[in-house]
């Protein structure tokens, strides 16, 4: 069994572009005016399957934004896995990148992990006010951006009229997640998990739930919800919080090959390492994503499946 990441990183400091948003199956929108005349150092591929044998509707949503916040070669990538309806996942797909982008612009020199944490908490609050019903979603979000290495300052965001000077900047990857959607980096031939599975079977999460007056029955919060952190799920909000697990690391152009972001419809039937090995020889990101979705279907996953692959150059 693959190990969870270091639980000491469980929470950031917290309180109690061309955009593709697939919040509707037939809706895609563009929300960035950044220039595309310079080739990006990454490529994005997405594949999905409703899995009608087990699921009548698609409750997953994915979003990616190239040249995020109009900074050349920055990127935002996210998968949201809805439950009890699609409304919370749809809201996140349409709005979470805007919430985060506003923070990155206004507070450019702050730790991005803190901004991600605050964005998730804000999104949770906005869902409570703006989304009808009791739906919820897991969330896995990754941000790639260039930074100057001195003192960790975030001055590496270059306007589209400027060329990116690779020798003066470092490429950083920031991630945040709630629930069991997962982000995996393929580095030096090994899968590196960058997220934490917030499940009702996890000892740390069981302890937190019980200390707050909840019960874990049959590996579910109060016998009903399988994840212990999510966005939405207003009926469980005292127990099922929106504070994410966050990570940051510097990407290496030589050793880091690609990133997989996927819902549990994939991870329920394949290990992190096997998923990486299955697509390591595939150059096209869309083909790689479809390969993983097809594998999950062959292994008879019982959930919707959404896979995003970011190939790194």
Tab-separated table of C-alpha atoms in Angstrom:
chain	number	residue	atom	x	y	z
A	1	UNK	CA	0.000	0.000	0.000
A	2	UNK	CA	1.308	3.426	-0.927
A	3	UNK	CA	1.925	5.793	1.952
A	4	UNK	CA	0.153	9.076	2.475
A	5	UNK	CA	2.346	12.197	2.443
A	6	UNK	CA	3.845	13.542	5.664
A	7	UNK	CA	0.872	14.421	7.905
A	8	UNK	CA	2.853	17.358	9.327
A	9	UNK	CA	1.945	19.161	6.103
A	10	UNK	CA	-1.745	18.463	6.609
A	11	UNK	CA	-2.817	22.107	6.711
A	12	UNK	CA	-1.439	25.450	5.705
A	13	UNK	CA	-1.942	28.262	8.185
A	14	UNK	CA	-5.694	28.371	8.437
A	15	UNK	CA	-8.746	29.628	10.207
A	16	UNK	CA	-11.949	27.473	11.935
A	17	UNK	CA	-5.378	33.207	-20.063
A	18	UNK	CA	-6.935	30.704	-22.022
A	19	UNK	CA	-9.317	28.919	-19.760
A	20	UNK	CA	-11.071	25.622	-20.298
A	21	UNK	CA	-13.878	25.091	-17.820
A	22	UNK	CA	-15.897	21.916	-18.175
A	23	UNK	CA	-18.616	22.765	-15.695
A	24	UNK	CA	-21.270	21.692	-18.177
A	25	UNK	CA	-20.660	18.913	-20.647
A	26	UNK	CA	-21.350	21.251	-23.571
A	27	UNK	CA	-19.882	24.473	-22.181
A	28	UNK	CA	-16.349	25.785	-22.542
A	29	UNK	CA	-15.334	29.353	-21.848
A	30	UNK	CA	-12.337	31.592	-22.380
A	31	UNK	CA	-11.322	34.092	-19.692
A	32	UNK	CA	-7.764	35.140	-20.461
A	33	UNK	CA	-6.287	37.537	-22.954
A	34	UNK	CA	-2.671	36.480	-22.450
A	35	UNK	CA	-0.662	36.064	-25.602
A	36	UNK	CA	-0.054	32.570	-26.953
A	37	UNK	CA	2.740	33.484	-29.370
A	38	UNK	CA	5.286	31.897	-27.020
A	39	UNK	CA	5.180	28.143	-26.674
A	40	UNK	CA	4.201	26.948	-23.217
A	41	UNK	CA	6.581	24.681	-21.316
A	42	UNK	CA	3.680	22.359	-20.501
A	43	UNK	CA	0.775	20.754	-22.324
A	44	UNK	CA	-2.563	19.660	-20.894
A	45	UNK	CA	-4.734	16.691	-21.759
A	46	UNK	CA	-8.074	15.673	-20.252
A	47	UNK	CA	-10.254	12.595	-20.611
A	48	UNK	CA	-13.418	11.550	-18.815
A	49	UNK	CA	-16.096	8.876	-18.759
A	50	UNK	CA	-19.505	9.045	-17.099
A	51	UNK	CA	-19.395	5.277	-16.542
A	52	UNK	CA	-23.113	4.790	-17.173
A	53	UNK	CA	-22.993	1.186	-16.010
A	54	UNK	CA	-22.753	2.518	-12.459
A	55	UNK	CA	-23.492	6.260	-12.637
A	56	UNK	CA	-26.458	7.910	-14.381
A	57	UNK	CA	-24.887	11.380	-14.541
A	58	UNK	CA	-21.456	13.021	-14.633
A	59	UNK	CA	-20.695	14.856	-11.392
A	60	UNK	CA	-17.005	15.555	-12.096
A	61	UNK	CA	-15.836	18.972	-13.285
A	62	UNK	CA	-12.399	19.999	-14.506
A	63	UNK	CA	-10.819	23.367	-15.226
A	64	UNK	CA	-7.457	24.504	-16.531
A	65	UNK	CA	-6.187	27.993	-17.283
A	66	UNK	CA	-3.139	28.556	-19.463
A	67	UNK	CA	-1.132	31.736	-18.781
A	68	UNK	CA	-2.947	31.973	-15.448
A	69	UNK	CA	-3.608	35.555	-14.226
A	70	UNK	CA	-2.141	36.691	-17.554
A	71	UNK	CA	1.367	35.615	-16.582
A	72	UNK	CA	3.289	33.886	-19.325
A	73	UNK	CA	3.608	30.120	-18.766
A	74	UNK	CA	1.806	30.067	-15.437
A	75	UNK	CA	-0.932	27.468	-15.197
A	76	UNK	CA	-3.944	26.506	-13.080
A	77	UNK	CA	-5.252	22.929	-13.148
A	78	UNK	CA	-8.125	21.419	-11.160
A	79	UNK	CA	-10.442	18.435	-10.857
A	80	UNK	CA	-13.588	18.535	-8.723
A	81	UNK	CA	-15.493	15.336	-7.928
A	82	UNK	CA	-19.079	16.059	-6.950
A	83	UNK	CA	-21.384	14.028	-4.736
A	84	UNK	CA	-25.067	14.418	-3.826
A	85	UNK	CA	-25.360	16.407	-7.036
A	86	UNK	CA	-23.058	18.384	-9.301
A	87	UNK	CA	-23.834	21.894	-8.075
A	88	UNK	CA	-20.852	22.389	-5.730
A	89	UNK	CA	-18.389	20.943	-8.242
A	90	UNK	CA	-19.854	23.105	-11.001
A	91	UNK	CA	-19.517	26.234	-8.863
A	92	UNK	CA	-15.876	25.422	-8.129
A	93	UNK	CA	-15.158	24.775	-11.782
A	94	UNK	CA	-16.549	28.171	-12.702
A	95	UNK	CA	-15.269	30.310	-9.836
A	96	UNK	CA	-12.413	28.893	-7.753
A	97	UNK	CA	-9.690	29.893	-10.223
A	98	UNK	CA	-11.014	33.460	-10.189
A	99	UNK	CA	-10.934	33.605	-6.383
A	100	UNK	CA	-7.368	32.323	-6.340
A	101	UNK	CA	-6.251	34.531	-9.216
A	102	UNK	CA	-7.501	37.651	-7.454
A	103	UNK	CA	-5.495	36.727	-4.368
A	104	UNK	CA	-2.343	36.009	-6.363
A	105	UNK	CA	-2.527	39.419	-8.020
A	106	UNK	CA	-3.307	41.393	-4.856
A	107	UNK	CA	-0.940	39.509	-2.530
A	108	UNK	CA	1.802	38.416	-4.893
A	109	UNK	CA	4.539	38.057	-2.278
A	110	UNK	CA	2.617	35.858	0.163
A	111	UNK	CA	3.083	32.109	0.479
A	112	UNK	CA	0.920	30.544	-2.227
A	113	UNK	CA	-0.004	27.694	0.119
A	114	UNK	CA	-1.632	30.189	2.459
A	115	UNK	CA	-3.475	31.766	-0.460
A	116	UNK	CA	-4.716	28.344	-1.555
A	117	UNK	CA	-5.936	27.617	1.961
A	118	UNK	CA	-7.771	30.930	2.161
A	119	UNK	CA	-9.243	30.396	-1.306
A	120	UNK	CA	-10.646	26.995	-0.359
A	121	UNK	CA	-12.190	28.415	2.816
A	122	UNK	CA	-13.673	31.325	0.859
A	123	UNK	CA	-15.047	28.936	-1.767
A	124	UNK	CA	-16.660	26.839	0.964
A	125	UNK	CA	-18.354	29.954	2.338
A	126	UNK	CA	-19.507	31.101	-1.111
A	127	UNK	CA	-20.969	27.684	-1.911
A	128	UNK	CA	-23.002	27.840	1.306
A	129	UNK	CA	-24.446	31.196	0.214
A	130	UNK	CA	-24.887	30.616	-3.508
A	131	UNK	CA	-25.463	26.911	-4.158
A	132	UNK	CA	-28.815	25.330	-3.437
A	133	UNK	CA	-29.072	21.919	-1.866
A	134	UNK	CA	-26.507	19.901	0.034
A	135	UNK	CA	-24.086	18.817	-2.678
A	136	UNK	CA	-20.361	18.733	-2.066
A	137	UNK	CA	-17.174	17.977	-3.921
A	138	UNK	CA	-13.621	16.899	-3.458
A	139	UNK	CA	-11.028	19.199	-5.007
A	140	UNK	CA	-7.483	18.817	-6.314
A	141	UNK	CA	-5.844	22.036	-7.518
A	142	UNK	CA	-2.350	22.644	-8.878
A	143	UNK	CA	-0.661	25.910	-9.827
A	144	UNK	CA	2.543	26.243	-11.834
A	145	UNK	CA	4.318	29.581	-11.820
A	146	UNK	CA	7.761	31.077	-12.356
A	147	UNK	CA	9.477	32.869	-9.475
A	148	UNK	CA	12.732	34.634	-8.789
A	149	UNK	CA	14.733	32.481	-6.369
A	150	UNK	CA	15.888	35.331	-4.116
A	151	UNK	CA	14.107	35.094	-0.785
A	152	UNK	CA	11.288	33.150	-2.425
A	153	UNK	CA	9.849	36.333	-3.919
A	154	UNK	CA	7.082	35.961	-6.452
A	155	UNK	CA	8.296	38.483	-8.999
A	156	UNK	CA	8.663	35.899	-11.712
A	157	UNK	CA	5.301	36.566	-13.271
A	158	UNK	CA	6.125	38.106	-16.617
A	159	UNK	CA	3.703	40.009	-18.773
A	160	UNK	CA	2.940	38.550	-22.153
A	161	UNK	CA	5.110	41.119	-23.930
A	162	UNK	CA	8.193	39.952	-22.016
A	163	UNK	CA	10.258	36.881	-22.730
A	164	UNK	CA	10.662	34.324	-19.971
A	165	UNK	CA	14.288	34.166	-18.806
A	166	UNK	CA	14.647	30.582	-17.635
A	167	UNK	CA	18.131	31.064	-16.203
A	168	UNK	CA	16.889	33.676	-13.719
A	169	UNK	CA	13.691	32.014	-12.559
A	170	UNK	CA	12.607	28.777	-10.945
A	171	UNK	CA	9.433	26.923	-11.838
A	172	UNK	CA	7.320	26.195	-8.767
A	173	UNK	CA	4.422	23.794	-8.292
A	174	UNK	CA	1.821	24.432	-5.590
A	175	UNK	CA	-0.983	22.005	-4.785
A	176	UNK	CA	-4.042	21.868	-2.548
A	177	UNK	CA	-6.694	19.221	-2.010
A	178	UNK	CA	-9.661	18.185	0.061
A	179	UNK	CA	-11.147	14.702	-0.111
A	180	UNK	CA	-9.705	11.867	-2.164
A	181	UNK	CA	-9.018	13.414	-5.553
A	182	UNK	CA	-5.291	13.131	-6.019
A	183	UNK	CA	-2.280	14.848	-7.621
A	184	UNK	CA	0.780	12.763	-8.506
A	185	UNK	CA	4.097	13.973	-9.932
A	186	UNK	CA	6.296	11.609	-11.957
A	187	UNK	CA	9.859	12.428	-10.859
A	188	UNK	CA	12.993	10.443	-11.708
A	189	UNK	CA	10.934	7.378	-12.571
A	190	UNK	CA	8.941	7.406	-9.331
A	191	UNK	CA	5.440	8.573	-8.442
A	192	UNK	CA	5.379	11.348	-5.836
A	193	UNK	CA	1.987	11.912	-4.254
A	194	UNK	CA	1.363	15.587	-3.525
A	195	UNK	CA	-2.076	15.283	-1.939
A	196	UNK	CA	-3.582	13.666	1.150
A	197	UNK	CA	-6.584	11.346	1.015
A	198	UNK	CA	-9.076	12.763	3.502
A	199	UNK	CA	-11.079	9.601	4.120
A	200	UNK	CA	-13.083	8.355	7.065
A	201	UNK	CA	-10.644	5.448	7.337
A	202	UNK	CA	-7.677	7.751	8.059
A	203	UNK	CA	-6.544	7.728	11.706
A	204	UNK	CA	-5.770	11.438	11.867
A	205	UNK	CA	-9.100	12.360	10.343
A	206	UNK	CA	-10.988	9.927	12.596
A	207	UNK	CA	-9.406	11.619	15.609
A	208	UNK	CA	-10.376	15.085	14.367
A	209	UNK	CA	-13.957	14.036	13.595
A	210	UNK	CA	-14.447	12.378	16.983
A	211	UNK	CA	-12.932	15.333	18.856
A	212	UNK	CA	-15.535	17.536	17.177
A	213	UNK	CA	-18.444	15.346	18.227
A	214	UNK	CA	-18.826	13.213	15.132
A	215	UNK	CA	-18.911	9.472	14.648
A	216	UNK	CA	-17.255	7.199	12.120
A	217	UNK	CA	-19.487	4.282	11.178
A	218	UNK	CA	-18.592	1.858	8.403
A	219	UNK	CA	-15.789	4.197	7.294
A	220	UNK	CA	-18.215	7.083	6.821
A	221	UNK	CA	-18.742	10.335	8.701
A	222	UNK	CA	-21.889	9.811	10.783
A	223	UNK	CA	-22.423	6.733	8.651
A	224	UNK	CA	-23.046	8.778	5.493
A	225	UNK	CA	-20.051	10.553	3.911
A	226	UNK	CA	-16.872	8.743	2.867
A	227	UNK	CA	-14.630	11.830	2.752
A	228	UNK	CA	-13.753	13.929	5.783
A	229	UNK	CA	-12.895	17.153	3.955
A	230	UNK	CA	-14.726	18.711	1.045
A	231	UNK	CA	-16.182	21.902	-0.367
A	232	UNK	CA	-19.917	22.187	0.174
A	233	UNK	CA	-21.678	19.449	2.181
A	234	UNK	CA	-23.321	22.090	4.360
A	235	UNK	CA	-25.175	19.564	6.531
A	236	UNK	CA	-21.806	18.193	7.685
A	237	UNK	CA	-19.855	21.458	7.897
A	238	UNK	CA	-19.029	21.230	11.603
A	239	UNK	CA	-17.191	17.993	10.852
A	240	UNK	CA	-16.339	17.941	7.149
A	241	UNK	CA	-14.176	21.028	6.718
A	242	UNK	CA	-12.794	22.769	3.651
A	243	UNK	CA	-9.239	23.381	4.896
A	244	UNK	CA	-6.932	21.777	2.312
A	245	UNK	CA	-3.704	19.862	2.468
A	246	UNK	CA	-1.103	21.977	0.670
A	247	UNK	CA	2.361	21.415	-0.771
A	248	UNK	CA	5.009	23.332	-2.678
A	249	UNK	CA	8.088	22.214	-4.557
A	250	UNK	CA	10.460	23.409	-7.235
A	251	UNK	CA	10.083	21.601	-10.538
A	252	UNK	CA	13.167	20.207	-12.247
A	253	UNK	CA	13.137	20.242	-16.027
A	254	UNK	CA	15.377	17.191	-16.164
A	255	UNK	CA	13.677	14.865	-13.696
A	256	UNK	CA	10.007	15.943	-13.581
A	257	UNK	CA	8.089	14.560	-16.556
A	258	UNK	CA	4.368	14.955	-15.910
A	259	UNK	CA	1.598	15.503	-13.369
A	260	UNK	CA	-1.602	13.469	-13.039
A	261	UNK	CA	-4.702	15.011	-11.447
A	262	UNK	CA	-7.634	12.640	-11.144
A	263	UNK	CA	-10.678	11.748	-9.088
A	264	UNK	CA	-11.004	8.545	-7.105
A	265	UNK	CA	-12.641	6.850	-10.069
A	266	UNK	CA	-9.076	6.314	-11.270
A	267	UNK	CA	-7.217	5.889	-7.986
A	268	UNK	CA	-9.631	3.246	-6.676
A	269	UNK	CA	-8.310	0.809	-9.285
A	270	UNK	CA	-4.647	1.719	-9.826
A	271	UNK	CA	-1.634	2.668	-7.731
A	272	UNK	CA	0.187	5.967	-8.168
A	273	UNK	CA	3.285	4.233	-9.514
A	274	UNK	CA	1.445	2.020	-11.973
A	275	UNK	CA	-0.530	4.979	-13.304
A	276	UNK	CA	2.706	6.832	-14.007
A	277	UNK	CA	4.366	3.830	-15.604
A	278	UNK	CA	1.335	3.236	-17.807
A	279	UNK	CA	1.716	6.605	-19.536
A	280	UNK	CA	5.414	7.411	-19.194
A	281	UNK	CA	6.112	6.602	-22.842
A	282	UNK	CA	3.168	8.599	-24.213
A	283	UNK	CA	4.059	12.069	-25.481
A	284	UNK	CA	0.566	13.417	-26.166
A	285	UNK	CA	-1.153	14.559	-22.958
A	286	UNK	CA	-4.659	13.835	-24.259
A	287	UNK	CA	-3.697	10.310	-25.272
A	288	UNK	CA	-2.095	9.786	-21.865
A	289	UNK	CA	-5.239	10.941	-20.065
A	290	UNK	CA	-7.466	8.725	-22.206
A	291	UNK	CA	-5.173	5.753	-21.587
A	292	UNK	CA	-5.714	6.102	-17.844
A	293	UNK	CA	-9.477	6.519	-18.197
A	294	UNK	CA	-9.665	3.450	-20.434
A	295	UNK	CA	-7.664	1.471	-17.878
A	296	UNK	CA	-10.044	2.482	-15.085
A	297	UNK	CA	-13.011	1.378	-17.178
A	298	UNK	CA	-11.370	-1.948	-17.979
A	299	UNK	CA	-10.812	-2.494	-14.256
A	300	UNK	CA	-14.521	-1.814	-13.667
A	301	UNK	CA	-14.292	1.297	-11.555
A	302	UNK	CA	-17.725	2.131	-10.170
A	303	UNK	CA	-17.481	5.925	-10.295
A	304	UNK	CA	-17.271	8.741	-12.826
A	305	UNK	CA	-13.708	9.042	-14.106
A	306	UNK	CA	-11.855	12.262	-14.905
A	307	UNK	CA	-8.119	12.406	-15.564
A	308	UNK	CA	-5.972	15.443	-16.347
A	309	UNK	CA	-2.353	15.009	-17.441
A	310	UNK	CA	0.096	17.917	-17.549
A	311	UNK	CA	3.201	17.066	-19.560
A	312	UNK	CA	6.202	19.114	-18.443
A	313	UNK	CA	8.823	20.421	-20.837
